[in-house]
Amino acid sequence: MDPEKQRAIARKGGQSVPDEKRSFSQNPDLAARAGRKGGQSVNPAKRSFSRDHALASEAGRKGGHASHGGGAQKRSAPL
């Protein structure tokens, strides 16, 4: 799919919810409680990121490369 078409579709999804109904953006405490509740529902033995910092770092790096096309490496290149 054309990236611009994909962005247009994604924008429509975000615009379909009025600001007053976006509860997490209106209430950061509610968002924090929901995130905590979701994290606590995972078996402690399977919380690999909280137990393995290197694994969490690598996952973050991969996500950055995927979403930003290289992330910091691209920005820190000499001009």
PDB file of N, CA and C in Angstrom, residues 1 5 8 10-11 15 21 26-27 37 41 47 49-50 53-56 59 62 67-68 75:
ATOM      1  N   MET A   1       0.849  -1.175   0.000  1.00  0.00           N
ATOM      2  CA  MET A   1       0.000   0.000   0.000  1.00  0.00           C
ATOM      3  C   MET A   1       0.895   1.239   0.000  1.00  0.00           C
ATOM      4  N   LYS A   5      -1.265   6.793   1.459  1.00  0.00           N
ATOM      5  CA  LYS A   5      -2.630   6.284   1.628  1.00  0.00           C
ATOM      6  C   LYS A   5      -2.779   5.657   3.012  1.00  0.00           C
ATOM      7  N   ALA A   8      -3.184   8.378   5.535  1.00  0.00           N
ATOM      8  CA  ALA A   8      -4.524   8.976   5.448  1.00  0.00           C
ATOM      9  C   ALA A   8      -5.549   8.108   6.170  1.00  0.00           C
ATOM     10  N   ALA A  10      -4.900   5.988   8.632  1.00  0.00           N
ATOM     11  CA  ALA A  10      -4.598   6.065  10.065  1.00  0.00           C
ATOM     12  C   ALA A  10      -5.117   7.371  10.663  1.00  0.00           C
ATOM     13  N   ARG A  11      -4.982   8.465   9.929  1.00  0.00           N
ATOM     14  CA  ARG A  11      -5.482   9.762  10.404  1.00  0.00           C
ATOM     15  C   ARG A  11      -6.987   9.717  10.648  1.00  0.00           C
ATOM     16  N   GLN A  15      -8.980  10.643  14.056  1.00  0.00           N
ATOM     17  CA  GLN A  15      -9.919  11.760  14.041  1.00  0.00           C
ATOM     18  C   GLN A  15     -11.337  11.321  14.383  1.00  0.00           C
ATOM     19  N   LYS A  21     -13.492  12.238  24.419  1.00  0.00           N
ATOM     20  CA  LYS A  21     -13.665  10.800  24.654  1.00  0.00           C
ATOM     21  C   LYS A  21     -12.334  10.055  24.714  1.00  0.00           C
ATOM     22  N   GLN A  26      -6.865  12.615  28.494  1.00  0.00           N
ATOM     23  CA  GLN A  26      -7.491  13.530  29.448  1.00  0.00           C
ATOM     24  C   GLN A  26      -7.086  13.235  30.889  1.00  0.00           C
ATOM     25  N   ASN A  27      -6.726  11.985  31.165  1.00  0.00           N
ATOM     26  CA  ASN A  27      -6.467  11.581  32.541  1.00  0.00           C
ATOM     27  C   ASN A  27      -5.213  10.710  32.609  1.00  0.00           C
ATOM     28  N   LYS A  37      -1.928  -2.155  35.519  1.00  0.00           N
ATOM     29  CA  LYS A  37      -2.813  -3.317  35.595  1.00  0.00           C
ATOM     30  C   LYS A  37      -2.458  -4.335  34.506  1.00  0.00           C
ATOM     31  N   SER A  41      -0.776  -8.235  35.046  1.00  0.00           N
ATOM     32  CA  SER A  41      -1.505  -9.428  34.623  1.00  0.00           C
ATOM     33  C   SER A  41      -0.585 -10.466  33.984  1.00  0.00           C
ATOM     34  N   ARG A  47       8.030 -11.851  32.593  1.00  0.00           N
ATOM     35  CA  ARG A  47       8.304 -10.426  32.386  1.00  0.00           C
ATOM     36  C   ARG A  47       9.764 -10.261  32.000  1.00  0.00           C
ATOM     37  N   PHE A  49      11.458  -8.284  30.031  1.00  0.00           N
ATOM     38  CA  PHE A  49      12.112  -6.975  29.954  1.00  0.00           C
ATOM     39  C   PHE A  49      12.494  -6.458  31.335  1.00  0.00           C
ATOM     40  N   SER A  50      11.664  -6.709  32.334  1.00  0.00           N
ATOM     41  CA  SER A  50      12.003  -6.223  33.671  1.00  0.00           C
ATOM     42  C   SER A  50      13.144  -7.025  34.279  1.00  0.00           C
ATOM     43  N   HIS A  53      17.700  -6.377  31.213  1.00  0.00           N
ATOM     44  CA  HIS A  53      17.842  -5.022  30.668  1.00  0.00           C
ATOM     45  C   HIS A  53      18.397  -5.042  29.238  1.00  0.00           C
ATOM     46  N   ALA A  54      19.334  -5.930  28.964  1.00  0.00           N
ATOM     47  CA  ALA A  54      19.927  -5.994  27.623  1.00  0.00           C
ATOM     48  C   ALA A  54      18.872  -6.367  26.575  1.00  0.00           C
ATOM     49  N   LEU A  55      17.990  -7.285  26.928  1.00  0.00           N
ATOM     50  CA  LEU A  55      16.921  -7.688  26.012  1.00  0.00           C
ATOM     51  C   LEU A  55      15.981  -6.506  25.738  1.00  0.00           C
ATOM     52  N   ALA A  56      15.637  -5.753  26.783  1.00  0.00           N
ATOM     53  CA  ALA A  56      14.767  -4.593  26.618  1.00  0.00           C
ATOM     54  C   ALA A  56      15.441  -3.531  25.748  1.00  0.00           C
ATOM     55  N   ALA A  59      15.351  -4.628  22.111  1.00  0.00           N
ATOM     56  CA  ALA A  59      14.005  -4.491  21.549  1.00  0.00           C
ATOM     57  C   ALA A  59      13.704  -3.027  21.235  1.00  0.00           C
ATOM     58  N   LYS A  62      15.561  -2.073  18.084  1.00  0.00           N
ATOM     59  CA  LYS A  62      14.901  -2.609  16.889  1.00  0.00           C
ATOM     60  C   LYS A  62      13.659  -1.791  16.549  1.00  0.00           C
ATOM     61  N   SER A  67      10.731   2.064  13.161  1.00  0.00           N
ATOM     62  CA  SER A  67       9.809   3.189  13.034  1.00  0.00           C
ATOM     63  C   SER A  67      10.463   4.473  12.547  1.00  0.00           C
ATOM     64  N   HIS A  68      11.774   4.590  12.727  1.00  0.00           N
ATOM     65  CA  HIS A  68      12.443   5.838  12.354  1.00  0.00           C
ATOM     66  C   HIS A  68      13.527   5.635  11.299  1.00  0.00           C
ATOM     67  N   ARG A  75      20.886  10.346  12.583  1.00  0.00           N
ATOM     68  CA  ARG A  75      21.022  11.739  13.005  1.00  0.00           C
ATOM     69  C   ARG A  75      22.443  12.089  13.409  1.00  0.00           C
TER      70      ARG A  75
END
